[in-house]
Amino acid sequence: MAVKNQVQLITYPDSLGGDLKTLHSILSTQLVDVFKGGVHILPPFPSSGDRGFAPLTYLEIDPSFGTWEDMKAIGEDFDVLVDIMVNHISQKSQYFQDFLNKGRESEHADLFITLDKIWEDGKPVQEHIEKMFLRRPKPYSTFTIQETGAEEAVWTTFGKTDPSEQIDLDVNSPKVKQLFTDFFMHFKQHGVKIVRLDAVGYVIKKMGTSCFFVEPEIYAFLDWIKELADSMDIELLPEVHSHYEIQYKLAEHGFWIYDFILPYRILETLLTKSGESLKHYLKNRPHKQFTMLDCHDGIPLKPDLDDLIDTKEARQIVDTCLERGANLSLILSDEHKAEDGFDVHQIRCSYYSVLNSDDDAYLAARALQFFTPGVPQVYYVGLLAGENDLEGVAKTGEGREINRHNFTLEEIERSMDQAVVQRLLKLIKFRNEYEAFNGEFRVLNTAADEVRLTWEKGTSQCTLFVDLKNNRSVIDFIDENGAIQQYII
């Protein structure tokens, strides 16, 4: 299966109208011919937390969203991308519940990383833990086994509670490999075309390392799961937030990667009115990437842009974002902060709000994204030019809710009527349909406050010009009759 070089939608199963049937209807009517690249449906599985990212199983769909038949129906019309959390599974899953009940006697015990798999005596060594790229203060959780009363500590990279809701899987265990094989077979049977490997950077636990993207061991796992996916004609998209060199190593291994650098680069370009950093970046990046501006988490900074940004300049950008209502996700471990203490992991916001709800600036951002080589993804809030959901943050206490608003059918209709959304839809259709995007890409030399990008294939040619002084974006292109046309975005 080849990934289509057209625009994809990213959405939760319930964010556009409430469930999968309604999502399918909207994609087929109000958004007909818009998302020809497919749809990334964020975890629709039964889950005990983290908005779907603590799945109980992949063999079922959460009944409040619909069924696997609904997913299959969407898959008949669109390439569907789903996540598999290769690093962990829910504490409430039948597998871990059986372990909680029977301990080491459980048939599922080997799915999990008990501490004696890490340290022979099962006792954590603080010196090792201090070297890790931690996502919580302590990377393990202790549970009491019901049948024996014994205590068992298991590895838990993620989770806000103690004990954690997300229990790490032992990817070296044949039982885990069998489980993943069952899940992939189920995906294949129900028409899934692309699988995102969520949190794959954390799957290898090796003491004395950061326990993040541990080489070369990580490649053994990636090669194994790629062989599995290839056998089922499923494309893989590893999700790794890390130093860009790690992303590029994945690209060298033939994987699709995420362009987690682009969202900040475009934001910086529009806020500082200088395209120099962006132009330099676009000349040097791998092309086999998925591009995005916004997502269910935030605009990445550390570690994705380590060694690419001046932290003092980044601090000014972050401060502007905060003034415009954003909130921040921060790096926990001192060892992984910048020397000057800069610790911003992600800027959480609506991309439209962070550009001050300026239609022209927002369309310029999307035009720059769509002209960047790769498969463009548009997050549903960005599609509808949604603004910061401060009410959602206040209600839940979860900073990421700022960009996770669920739209009712009425809200979708109202949003679709906005001029900015209609302009975006027109731009998406141009990106989907114009043949030159399958050709050669070049960054043209211009003044610092301008960006000019061009694509050419045979007689098809289009050039994007963005004037950063006023955020005006224009595309010059050659139509099917060979005439030069101008499209003011």
Short mmCIF file of N, CA and C in Angstrom, two decimals, residues 35-147:
data_model
loop_
_atom_site.label_atom_id
_atom_site.label_comp_id
_atom_site.label_asym_id
_atom_site.label_seq_id
_atom_site.Cartn_x
_atom_site.Cartn_y
_atom_site.Cartn_z
N PHE A 35 -10.59 15.34 2.15
CA PHE A 35 -9.52 14.55 2.77
C PHE A 35 -9.23 13.29 1.96
N LYS A 36 -8.71 13.54 0.74
CA LYS A 36 -8.40 12.43 -0.17
C LYS A 36 -7.22 11.60 0.33
N GLY A 37 -6.42 12.17 1.23
CA GLY A 37 -5.28 11.43 1.77
C GLY A 37 -5.67 10.45 2.85
N GLY A 38 -6.89 10.62 3.40
CA GLY A 38 -7.34 9.70 4.44
C GLY A 38 -7.67 10.41 5.73
N VAL A 39 -7.87 9.60 6.78
CA VAL A 39 -8.25 10.15 8.08
C VAL A 39 -7.53 9.38 9.19
N HIS A 40 -6.88 10.14 10.06
CA HIS A 40 -6.24 9.56 11.26
C HIS A 40 -7.27 9.67 12.37
N ILE A 41 -7.81 8.52 12.78
CA ILE A 41 -8.79 8.51 13.88
C ILE A 41 -8.02 8.21 15.17
N LEU A 42 -7.92 9.21 16.02
CA LEU A 42 -7.23 9.04 17.30
C LEU A 42 -7.95 7.96 18.10
N PRO A 43 -7.28 7.31 19.05
CA PRO A 43 -7.75 6.01 19.59
C PRO A 43 -9.25 5.91 19.87
N PRO A 44 -9.94 5.05 19.08
CA PRO A 44 -11.38 4.85 19.29
C PRO A 44 -11.67 3.63 20.17
N PHE A 45 -10.62 3.07 20.78
CA PHE A 45 -10.74 1.80 21.50
C PHE A 45 -11.20 2.04 22.94
N PRO A 46 -11.74 1.02 23.61
CA PRO A 46 -12.05 1.16 25.03
C PRO A 46 -10.76 1.56 25.77
N SER A 47 -10.86 2.57 26.63
CA SER A 47 -9.65 3.10 27.27
C SER A 47 -10.00 3.56 28.68
N SER A 48 -9.00 3.51 29.56
CA SER A 48 -9.26 3.91 30.95
C SER A 48 -8.65 5.26 31.27
N GLY A 49 -8.15 5.97 30.25
CA GLY A 49 -7.59 7.30 30.55
C GLY A 49 -6.85 7.89 29.37
N ASP A 50 -6.35 9.12 29.56
CA ASP A 50 -5.51 9.82 28.60
C ASP A 50 -6.20 9.91 27.23
N ARG A 51 -7.50 10.15 27.27
CA ARG A 51 -8.35 10.29 26.08
C ARG A 51 -8.02 9.25 25.00
N GLY A 52 -8.09 7.99 25.42
CA GLY A 52 -7.93 6.90 24.47
C GLY A 52 -6.55 6.28 24.44
N PHE A 53 -5.56 6.96 25.03
CA PHE A 53 -4.18 6.47 24.93
C PHE A 53 -3.81 5.50 26.06
N ALA A 54 -4.82 5.02 26.79
CA ALA A 54 -4.60 3.93 27.76
C ALA A 54 -5.59 2.81 27.38
N PRO A 55 -5.36 2.16 26.21
CA PRO A 55 -6.35 1.22 25.66
C PRO A 55 -6.43 -0.10 26.43
N LEU A 56 -7.65 -0.62 26.54
CA LEU A 56 -7.84 -1.94 27.16
C LEU A 56 -7.58 -3.05 26.13
N THR A 57 -7.94 -2.77 24.88
CA THR A 57 -7.77 -3.75 23.79
C THR A 57 -7.92 -2.99 22.48
N TYR A 58 -7.46 -3.63 21.38
CA TYR A 58 -7.66 -3.07 20.05
C TYR A 58 -8.67 -3.90 19.26
N LEU A 59 -9.20 -4.92 19.91
CA LEU A 59 -10.13 -5.82 19.23
C LEU A 59 -11.56 -5.30 19.28
N GLU A 60 -11.78 -4.23 20.05
CA GLU A 60 -13.12 -3.63 20.16
C GLU A 60 -13.01 -2.12 19.96
N ILE A 61 -14.14 -1.51 19.61
CA ILE A 61 -14.27 -0.05 19.57
C ILE A 61 -15.12 0.34 20.77
N ASP A 62 -14.78 1.45 21.41
CA ASP A 62 -15.61 1.93 22.53
C ASP A 62 -17.05 2.09 22.03
N PRO A 63 -18.01 1.42 22.68
CA PRO A 63 -19.41 1.45 22.20
C PRO A 63 -19.97 2.86 22.05
N SER A 64 -19.47 3.81 22.83
CA SER A 64 -20.00 5.18 22.70
C SER A 64 -19.61 5.81 21.37
N PHE A 65 -18.57 5.25 20.71
CA PHE A 65 -18.15 5.76 19.40
C PHE A 65 -18.75 4.97 18.25
N GLY A 66 -19.09 3.70 18.50
CA GLY A 66 -19.61 2.85 17.43
C GLY A 66 -18.99 1.47 17.48
N THR A 67 -18.71 0.89 16.31
CA THR A 67 -18.21 -0.48 16.22
C THR A 67 -17.08 -0.56 15.19
N TRP A 68 -16.44 -1.74 15.14
CA TRP A 68 -15.43 -1.96 14.10
C TRP A 68 -16.07 -1.94 12.71
N GLU A 69 -17.36 -2.26 12.62
CA GLU A 69 -18.05 -2.17 11.32
C GLU A 69 -18.11 -0.72 10.84
N ASP A 70 -18.30 0.21 11.79
CA ASP A 70 -18.29 1.64 11.43
C ASP A 70 -16.91 2.06 10.93
N MET A 71 -15.86 1.55 11.60
CA MET A 71 -14.50 1.86 11.17
C MET A 71 -14.24 1.30 9.77
N LYS A 72 -14.73 0.08 9.56
CA LYS A 72 -14.53 -0.58 8.26
C LYS A 72 -15.24 0.20 7.15
N ALA A 73 -16.42 0.73 7.46
CA ALA A 73 -17.18 1.52 6.48
C ALA A 73 -16.41 2.79 6.10
N ILE A 74 -15.81 3.45 7.08
CA ILE A 74 -14.99 4.63 6.78
C ILE A 74 -13.80 4.20 5.91
N GLY A 75 -13.21 3.04 6.26
CA GLY A 75 -12.04 2.53 5.54
C GLY A 75 -12.33 2.19 4.09
N GLU A 76 -13.61 1.96 3.76
CA GLU A 76 -13.95 1.67 2.36
C GLU A 76 -13.89 2.92 1.50
N ASP A 77 -14.04 4.08 2.14
CA ASP A 77 -14.02 5.36 1.41
C ASP A 77 -12.74 6.17 1.62
N PHE A 78 -12.03 5.91 2.71
CA PHE A 78 -10.84 6.70 3.06
C PHE A 78 -9.75 5.77 3.60
N ASP A 79 -8.49 6.12 3.35
CA ASP A 79 -7.40 5.40 4.01
C ASP A 79 -7.44 5.75 5.50
N VAL A 80 -7.63 4.75 6.35
CA VAL A 80 -7.74 4.99 7.80
C VAL A 80 -6.40 4.72 8.47
N LEU A 81 -6.00 5.66 9.31
CA LEU A 81 -4.80 5.53 10.16
C LEU A 81 -5.26 5.42 11.60
N VAL A 82 -4.77 4.41 12.33
CA VAL A 82 -5.05 4.31 13.77
C VAL A 82 -3.73 4.15 14.52
N ASP A 83 -3.79 4.38 15.82
CA ASP A 83 -2.62 4.24 16.69
C ASP A 83 -2.57 2.87 17.33
N ILE A 84 -1.35 2.40 17.56
CA ILE A 84 -1.17 1.30 18.50
C ILE A 84 -0.12 1.77 19.51
N MET A 85 -0.47 1.70 20.79
CA MET A 85 0.44 2.13 21.85
C MET A 85 1.41 0.98 22.11
N VAL A 86 2.49 0.92 21.33
CA VAL A 86 3.39 -0.23 21.42
C VAL A 86 4.10 -0.29 22.77
N ASN A 87 4.13 0.82 23.49
CA ASN A 87 4.85 0.84 24.76
C ASN A 87 4.01 0.36 25.94
N HIS A 88 2.68 0.49 25.86
CA HIS A 88 1.89 0.21 27.07
C HIS A 88 0.45 -0.17 26.75
N ILE A 89 -0.21 -0.65 27.78
CA ILE A 89 -1.63 -1.01 27.69
C ILE A 89 -2.28 -0.62 29.03
N SER A 90 -3.60 -0.58 29.05
CA SER A 90 -4.29 -0.09 30.24
C SER A 90 -4.16 -1.06 31.43
N GLN A 91 -4.06 -0.44 32.60
CA GLN A 91 -4.12 -1.19 33.86
C GLN A 91 -5.45 -1.97 33.94
N LYS A 92 -6.50 -1.44 33.31
CA LYS A 92 -7.83 -2.08 33.38
C LYS A 92 -8.01 -3.17 32.31
N SER A 93 -6.99 -3.39 31.48
CA SER A 93 -7.10 -4.43 30.44
C SER A 93 -7.26 -5.80 31.09
N GLN A 94 -7.90 -6.73 30.37
CA GLN A 94 -8.10 -8.08 30.91
C GLN A 94 -6.74 -8.73 31.22
N TYR A 95 -5.70 -8.36 30.44
CA TYR A 95 -4.38 -8.97 30.59
C TYR A 95 -3.77 -8.57 31.94
N PHE A 96 -3.82 -7.27 32.24
CA PHE A 96 -3.20 -6.83 33.50
C PHE A 96 -4.08 -7.18 34.69
N GLN A 97 -5.38 -7.16 34.49
CA GLN A 97 -6.28 -7.54 35.59
C GLN A 97 -6.04 -8.99 36.02
N ASP A 98 -5.77 -9.85 35.05
CA ASP A 98 -5.47 -11.25 35.37
C ASP A 98 -4.15 -11.35 36.14
N PHE A 99 -3.19 -10.52 35.74
CA PHE A 99 -1.90 -10.49 36.46
C PHE A 99 -2.11 -9.98 37.89
N LEU A 100 -2.96 -8.97 38.05
CA LEU A 100 -3.25 -8.43 39.40
C LEU A 100 -3.90 -9.48 40.28
N ASN A 101 -4.66 -10.34 39.66
CA ASN A 101 -5.36 -11.37 40.40
C ASN A 101 -4.42 -12.53 40.79
N LYS A 102 -3.61 -13.00 39.80
CA LYS A 102 -2.83 -14.23 40.01
C LYS A 102 -1.32 -14.01 40.11
N GLY A 103 -0.87 -12.81 39.85
CA GLY A 103 0.57 -12.57 39.92
C GLY A 103 1.34 -13.36 38.88
N ARG A 104 2.48 -13.91 39.28
CA ARG A 104 3.34 -14.64 38.33
C ARG A 104 2.68 -15.89 37.77
N GLU A 105 1.59 -16.35 38.42
CA GLU A 105 0.89 -17.54 37.90
C GLU A 105 -0.01 -17.19 36.72
N SER A 106 -0.24 -15.90 36.46
CA SER A 106 -1.11 -15.49 35.36
C SER A 106 -0.47 -15.87 34.02
N GLU A 107 -1.31 -16.32 33.06
CA GLU A 107 -0.79 -16.63 31.72
C GLU A 107 -0.27 -15.37 31.02
N HIS A 108 -0.67 -14.19 31.55
CA HIS A 108 -0.27 -12.93 30.92
C HIS A 108 0.91 -12.26 31.63
N ALA A 109 1.46 -12.92 32.65
CA ALA A 109 2.51 -12.27 33.47
C ALA A 109 3.68 -11.77 32.63
N ASP A 110 4.03 -12.53 31.60
CA ASP A 110 5.23 -12.17 30.83
C ASP A 110 5.01 -10.99 29.88
N LEU A 111 3.75 -10.52 29.76
CA LEU A 111 3.50 -9.33 28.95
C LEU A 111 4.14 -8.09 29.57
N PHE A 112 4.34 -8.13 30.89
CA PHE A 112 4.71 -6.92 31.63
C PHE A 112 6.16 -6.96 32.10
N ILE A 113 6.67 -5.79 32.46
CA ILE A 113 8.09 -5.69 32.85
C ILE A 113 8.15 -5.60 34.38
N THR A 114 8.24 -6.75 35.03
CA THR A 114 8.46 -6.74 36.48
C THR A 114 9.91 -6.32 36.70
N LEU A 115 10.19 -5.73 37.85
CA LEU A 115 11.50 -5.08 38.04
C LEU A 115 12.67 -6.06 38.02
N ASP A 116 12.41 -7.35 38.27
CA ASP A 116 13.52 -8.31 38.20
C ASP A 116 13.97 -8.56 36.75
N LYS A 117 13.15 -8.10 35.77
CA LYS A 117 13.60 -8.16 34.37
C LYS A 117 14.62 -7.05 34.09
N ILE A 118 14.62 -6.04 34.96
CA ILE A 118 15.53 -4.89 34.80
C ILE A 118 16.74 -5.05 35.72
N TRP A 119 16.46 -5.26 37.01
CA TRP A 119 17.51 -5.46 38.02
C TRP A 119 17.32 -6.86 38.61
N GLU A 120 18.38 -7.62 38.64
CA GLU A 120 18.28 -9.04 39.02
C GLU A 120 17.54 -9.25 40.34
N ASP A 121 17.84 -8.38 41.31
CA ASP A 121 17.19 -8.56 42.62
C ASP A 121 15.84 -7.83 42.71
N GLY A 122 15.44 -7.21 41.59
CA GLY A 122 14.14 -6.52 41.58
C GLY A 122 14.14 -5.19 42.30
N LYS A 123 15.34 -4.72 42.72
CA LYS A 123 15.39 -3.45 43.47
C LYS A 123 15.90 -2.33 42.58
N PRO A 124 15.14 -1.24 42.46
CA PRO A 124 15.53 -0.14 41.59
C PRO A 124 16.85 0.50 42.04
N VAL A 125 17.66 0.89 41.08
CA VAL A 125 18.93 1.59 41.36
C VAL A 125 18.75 3.05 40.95
N GLN A 126 18.80 3.94 41.94
CA GLN A 126 18.53 5.35 41.70
C GLN A 126 19.47 5.97 40.67
N GLU A 127 20.71 5.54 40.70
CA GLU A 127 21.71 6.06 39.75
C GLU A 127 21.28 5.78 38.29
N HIS A 128 20.67 4.62 38.06
CA HIS A 128 20.17 4.29 36.72
C HIS A 128 18.97 5.17 36.36
N ILE A 129 18.08 5.34 37.34
CA ILE A 129 16.85 6.11 37.10
C ILE A 129 17.19 7.57 36.77
N GLU A 130 18.23 8.10 37.39
CA GLU A 130 18.61 9.50 37.15
C GLU A 130 19.06 9.74 35.71
N LYS A 131 19.50 8.69 35.02
CA LYS A 131 19.95 8.85 33.62
C LYS A 131 18.78 8.81 32.63
N MET A 132 17.60 8.41 33.09
CA MET A 132 16.48 8.19 32.17
C MET A 132 15.79 9.49 31.79
N PHE A 133 15.21 9.45 30.59
CA PHE A 133 14.35 10.56 30.14
C PHE A 133 12.96 10.29 30.72
N LEU A 134 12.71 10.84 31.90
CA LEU A 134 11.51 10.48 32.67
C LEU A 134 10.28 11.24 32.20
N ARG A 135 9.14 10.56 32.18
CA ARG A 135 7.86 11.20 31.90
C ARG A 135 7.01 11.32 33.18
N ARG A 136 7.51 10.72 34.27
CA ARG A 136 6.86 10.82 35.57
C ARG A 136 7.99 10.70 36.60
N PRO A 137 7.79 11.16 37.83
CA PRO A 137 8.91 11.15 38.78
C PRO A 137 9.52 9.77 39.03
N LYS A 138 8.70 8.72 38.96
CA LYS A 138 9.17 7.36 39.24
C LYS A 138 8.67 6.45 38.12
N PRO A 139 9.57 5.71 37.41
CA PRO A 139 9.13 4.98 36.21
C PRO A 139 8.54 3.59 36.49
N TYR A 140 8.06 3.35 37.68
CA TYR A 140 7.43 2.06 37.97
C TYR A 140 6.30 2.28 38.97
N SER A 141 5.40 1.31 39.04
CA SER A 141 4.26 1.37 39.96
C SER A 141 4.17 0.05 40.71
N THR A 142 3.73 0.14 41.96
CA THR A 142 3.64 -1.07 42.80
C THR A 142 2.18 -1.46 43.00
N PHE A 143 1.90 -2.74 42.84
CA PHE A 143 0.54 -3.26 42.98
C PHE A 143 0.55 -4.43 43.96
N THR A 144 -0.61 -4.68 44.61
CA THR A 144 -0.76 -5.84 45.49
C THR A 144 -1.51 -6.94 44.74
N ILE A 145 -0.91 -8.12 44.69
CA ILE A 145 -1.54 -9.26 43.99
C ILE A 145 -2.65 -9.82 44.88
N GLN A 146 -3.87 -9.95 44.30
CA GLN A 146 -5.04 -10.29 45.11
C GLN A 146 -4.94 -11.67 45.74
N GLU A 147 -4.49 -12.67 45.00
CA GLU A 147 -4.52 -14.04 45.53
C GLU A 147 -3.48 -14.29 46.61
#
